[in-house]
PDB file of C-alpha atoms in Angstrom:
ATOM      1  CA  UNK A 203    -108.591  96.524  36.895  1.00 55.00           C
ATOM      2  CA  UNK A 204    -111.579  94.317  38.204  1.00 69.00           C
ATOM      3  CA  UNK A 205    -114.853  95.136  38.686  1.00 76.00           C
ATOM      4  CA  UNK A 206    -114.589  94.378  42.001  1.00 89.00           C
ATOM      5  CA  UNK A 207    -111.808  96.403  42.637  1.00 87.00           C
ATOM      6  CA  UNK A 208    -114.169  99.393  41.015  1.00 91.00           C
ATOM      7  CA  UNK A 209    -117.334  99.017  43.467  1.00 92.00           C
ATOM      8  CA  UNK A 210    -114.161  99.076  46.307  1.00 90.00           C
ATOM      9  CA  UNK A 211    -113.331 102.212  44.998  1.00 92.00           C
ATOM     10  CA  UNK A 212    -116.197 103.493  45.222  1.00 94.00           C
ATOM     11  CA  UNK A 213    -117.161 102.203  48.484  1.00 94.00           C
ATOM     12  CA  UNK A 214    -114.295 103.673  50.006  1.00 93.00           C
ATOM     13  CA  UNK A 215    -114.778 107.356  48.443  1.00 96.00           C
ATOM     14  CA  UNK A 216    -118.269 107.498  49.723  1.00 96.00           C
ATOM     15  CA  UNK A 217    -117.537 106.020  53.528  1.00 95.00           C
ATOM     16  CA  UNK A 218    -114.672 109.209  53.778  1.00 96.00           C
ATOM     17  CA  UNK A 219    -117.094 111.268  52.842  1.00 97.00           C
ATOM     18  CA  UNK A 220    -120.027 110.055  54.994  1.00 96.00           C
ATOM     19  CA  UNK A 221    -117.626 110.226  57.835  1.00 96.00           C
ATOM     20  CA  UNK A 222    -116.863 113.949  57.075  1.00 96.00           C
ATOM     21  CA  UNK A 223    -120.424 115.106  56.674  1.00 96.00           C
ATOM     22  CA  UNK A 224    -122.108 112.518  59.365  1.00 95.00           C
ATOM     23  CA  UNK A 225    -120.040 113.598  61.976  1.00 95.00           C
ATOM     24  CA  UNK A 226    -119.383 117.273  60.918  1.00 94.00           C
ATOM     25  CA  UNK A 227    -123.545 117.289  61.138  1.00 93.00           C
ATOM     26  CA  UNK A 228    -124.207 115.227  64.172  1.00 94.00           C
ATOM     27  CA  UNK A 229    -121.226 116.577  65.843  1.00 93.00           C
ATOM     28  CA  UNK A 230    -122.762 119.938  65.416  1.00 93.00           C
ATOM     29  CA  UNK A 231    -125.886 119.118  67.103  1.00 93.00           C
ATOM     30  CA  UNK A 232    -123.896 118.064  70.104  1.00 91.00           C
ATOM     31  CA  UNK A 233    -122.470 121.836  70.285  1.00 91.00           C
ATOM     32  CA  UNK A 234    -126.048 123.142  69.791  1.00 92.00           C
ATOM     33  CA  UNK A 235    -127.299 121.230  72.789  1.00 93.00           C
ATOM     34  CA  UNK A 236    -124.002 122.584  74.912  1.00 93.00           C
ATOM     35  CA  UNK A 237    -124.797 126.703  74.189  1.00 90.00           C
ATOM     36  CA  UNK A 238    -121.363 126.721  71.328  1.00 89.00           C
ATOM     37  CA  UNK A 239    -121.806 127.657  67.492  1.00 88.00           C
ATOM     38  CA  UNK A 240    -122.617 125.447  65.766  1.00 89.00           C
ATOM     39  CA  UNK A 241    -121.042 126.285  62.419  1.00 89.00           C
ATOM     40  CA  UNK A 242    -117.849 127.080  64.037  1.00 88.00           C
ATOM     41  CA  UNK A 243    -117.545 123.192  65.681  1.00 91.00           C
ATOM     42  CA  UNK A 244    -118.887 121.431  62.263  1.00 91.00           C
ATOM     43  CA  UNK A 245    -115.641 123.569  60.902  1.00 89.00           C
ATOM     44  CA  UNK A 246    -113.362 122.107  63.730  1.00 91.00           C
ATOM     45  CA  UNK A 247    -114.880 118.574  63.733  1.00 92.00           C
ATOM     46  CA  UNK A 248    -114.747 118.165  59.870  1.00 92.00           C
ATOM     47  CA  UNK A 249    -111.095 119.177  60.228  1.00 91.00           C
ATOM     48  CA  UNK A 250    -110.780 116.767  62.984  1.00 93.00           C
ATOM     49  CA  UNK A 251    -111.944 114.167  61.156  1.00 93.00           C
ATOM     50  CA  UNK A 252    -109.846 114.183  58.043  1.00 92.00           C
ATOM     51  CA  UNK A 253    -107.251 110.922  58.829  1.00 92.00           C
ATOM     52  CA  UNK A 254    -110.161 108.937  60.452  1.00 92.00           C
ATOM     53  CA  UNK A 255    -112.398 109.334  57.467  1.00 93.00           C
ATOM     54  CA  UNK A 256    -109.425 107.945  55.601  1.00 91.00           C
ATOM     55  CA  UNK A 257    -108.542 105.104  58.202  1.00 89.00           C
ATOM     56  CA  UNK A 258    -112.253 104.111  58.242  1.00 90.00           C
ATOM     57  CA  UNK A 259    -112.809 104.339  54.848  1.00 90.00           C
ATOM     58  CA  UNK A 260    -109.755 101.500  54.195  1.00 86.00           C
ATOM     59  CA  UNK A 261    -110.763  99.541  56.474  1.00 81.00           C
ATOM     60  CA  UNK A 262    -108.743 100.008  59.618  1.00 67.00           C
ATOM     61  CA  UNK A 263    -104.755 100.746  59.173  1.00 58.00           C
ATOM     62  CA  UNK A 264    -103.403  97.475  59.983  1.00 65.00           C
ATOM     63  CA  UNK A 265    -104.694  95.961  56.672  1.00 67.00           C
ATOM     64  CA  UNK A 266    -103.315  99.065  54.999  1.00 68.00           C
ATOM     65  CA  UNK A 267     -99.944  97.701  56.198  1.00 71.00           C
ATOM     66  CA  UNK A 268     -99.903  94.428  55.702  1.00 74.00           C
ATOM     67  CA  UNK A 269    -101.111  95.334  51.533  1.00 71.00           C
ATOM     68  CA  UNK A 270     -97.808  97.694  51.609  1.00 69.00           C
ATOM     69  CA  UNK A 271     -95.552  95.044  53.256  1.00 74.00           C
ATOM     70  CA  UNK A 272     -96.871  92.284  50.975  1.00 72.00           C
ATOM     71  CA  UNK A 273     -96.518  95.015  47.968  1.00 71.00           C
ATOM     72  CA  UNK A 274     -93.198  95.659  48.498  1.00 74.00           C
ATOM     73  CA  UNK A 275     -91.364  92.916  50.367  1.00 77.00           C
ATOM     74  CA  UNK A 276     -93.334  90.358  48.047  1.00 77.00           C
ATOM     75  CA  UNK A 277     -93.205  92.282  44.753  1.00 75.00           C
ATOM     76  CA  UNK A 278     -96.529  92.663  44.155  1.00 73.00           C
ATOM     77  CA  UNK A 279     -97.105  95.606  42.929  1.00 79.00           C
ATOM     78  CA  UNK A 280    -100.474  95.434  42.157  1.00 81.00           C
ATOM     79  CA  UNK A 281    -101.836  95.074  45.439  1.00 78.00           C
ATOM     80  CA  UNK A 282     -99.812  98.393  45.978  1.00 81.00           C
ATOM     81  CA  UNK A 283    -100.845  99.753  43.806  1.00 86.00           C
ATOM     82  CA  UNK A 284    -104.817  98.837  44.793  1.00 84.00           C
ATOM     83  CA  UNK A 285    -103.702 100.474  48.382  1.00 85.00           C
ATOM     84  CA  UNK A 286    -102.272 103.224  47.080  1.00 88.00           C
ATOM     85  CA  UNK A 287    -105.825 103.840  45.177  1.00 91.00           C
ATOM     86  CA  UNK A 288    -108.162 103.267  47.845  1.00 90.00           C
ATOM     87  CA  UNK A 289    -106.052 105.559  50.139  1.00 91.00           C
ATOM     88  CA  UNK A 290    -106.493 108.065  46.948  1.00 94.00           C
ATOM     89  CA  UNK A 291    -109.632 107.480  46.642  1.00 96.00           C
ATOM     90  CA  UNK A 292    -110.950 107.898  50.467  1.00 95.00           C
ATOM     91  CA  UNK A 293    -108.727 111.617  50.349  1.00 95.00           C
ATOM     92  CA  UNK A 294    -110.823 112.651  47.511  1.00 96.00           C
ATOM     93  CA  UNK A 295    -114.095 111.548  49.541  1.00 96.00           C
ATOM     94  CA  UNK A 296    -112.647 113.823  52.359  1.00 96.00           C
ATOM     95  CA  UNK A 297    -112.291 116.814  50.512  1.00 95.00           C
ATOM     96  CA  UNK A 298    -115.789 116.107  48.810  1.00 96.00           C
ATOM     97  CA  UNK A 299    -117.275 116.160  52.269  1.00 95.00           C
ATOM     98  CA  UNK A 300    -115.297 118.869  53.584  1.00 94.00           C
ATOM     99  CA  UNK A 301    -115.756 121.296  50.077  1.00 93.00           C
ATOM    100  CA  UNK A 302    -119.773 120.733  50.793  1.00 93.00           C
ATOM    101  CA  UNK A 303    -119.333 121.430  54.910  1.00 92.00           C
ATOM    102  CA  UNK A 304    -117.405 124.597  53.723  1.00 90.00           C
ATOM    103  CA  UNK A 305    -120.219 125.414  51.311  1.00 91.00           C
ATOM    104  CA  UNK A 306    -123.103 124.478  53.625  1.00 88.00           C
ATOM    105  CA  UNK A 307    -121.196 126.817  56.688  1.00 88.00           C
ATOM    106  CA  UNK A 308    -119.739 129.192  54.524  1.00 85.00           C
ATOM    107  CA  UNK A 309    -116.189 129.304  56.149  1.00 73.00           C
ATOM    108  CA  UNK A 310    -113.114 128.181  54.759  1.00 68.00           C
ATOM    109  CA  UNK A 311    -111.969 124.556  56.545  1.00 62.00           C
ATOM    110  CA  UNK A 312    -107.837 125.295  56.876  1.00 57.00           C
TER     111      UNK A 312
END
């Protein structure tokens, strides 16, 4: 694999889990202001969140699908295989952000 490809990677686990624990945090705020629990709505909004965290984190899904058409109707099988990573890679930035919510709240996130 490239270095590039690497410092992608990476990129990608850390925007799913910025999108997990941003909005899980700011969203929480929003139910401060409004009289709810707090802890309760970072639980729902981090569980919310889990498929946008991934779409955001690969860059919007209509890329996602042209890499899978080109992978398979092409034969390439390495750019498959690269979107099958980064979509890998951005789930295991989700449950990062959604293990420390579930820490920081001390709830279990279904």
């Amino acid at each position: 694999m490239e270095e590039r490809f690497i410092a992608q990677l990476i990129h990608c686990f850390f925007i799913a889990f910025g999108v997990i624990v941003g909005g899980a945090i700011i969203g929480s705020i929003g139910a401060f202001a409004t009289g709810d629990a707090p802890f309760t709505q970072m639980n729902r909004i981090a569980d919310r969140l889990r498929i946008w965290a991934i779409v955001a984190a690969i860059g919007g899904t209509f890329d996602a699908i042209a890499n899978f058409e080109k992978g398979i109707l092409d034969g390439s099988t390495y750019d498959l295989f690269k979107q099958i990573m980064l979509i890998l890679t951005a789930m295991g930035g989700v449950k990062a952000g959604i293990i420390i919510i579930s820490w920081l709240i001390q709830e279990d996130i279904g």
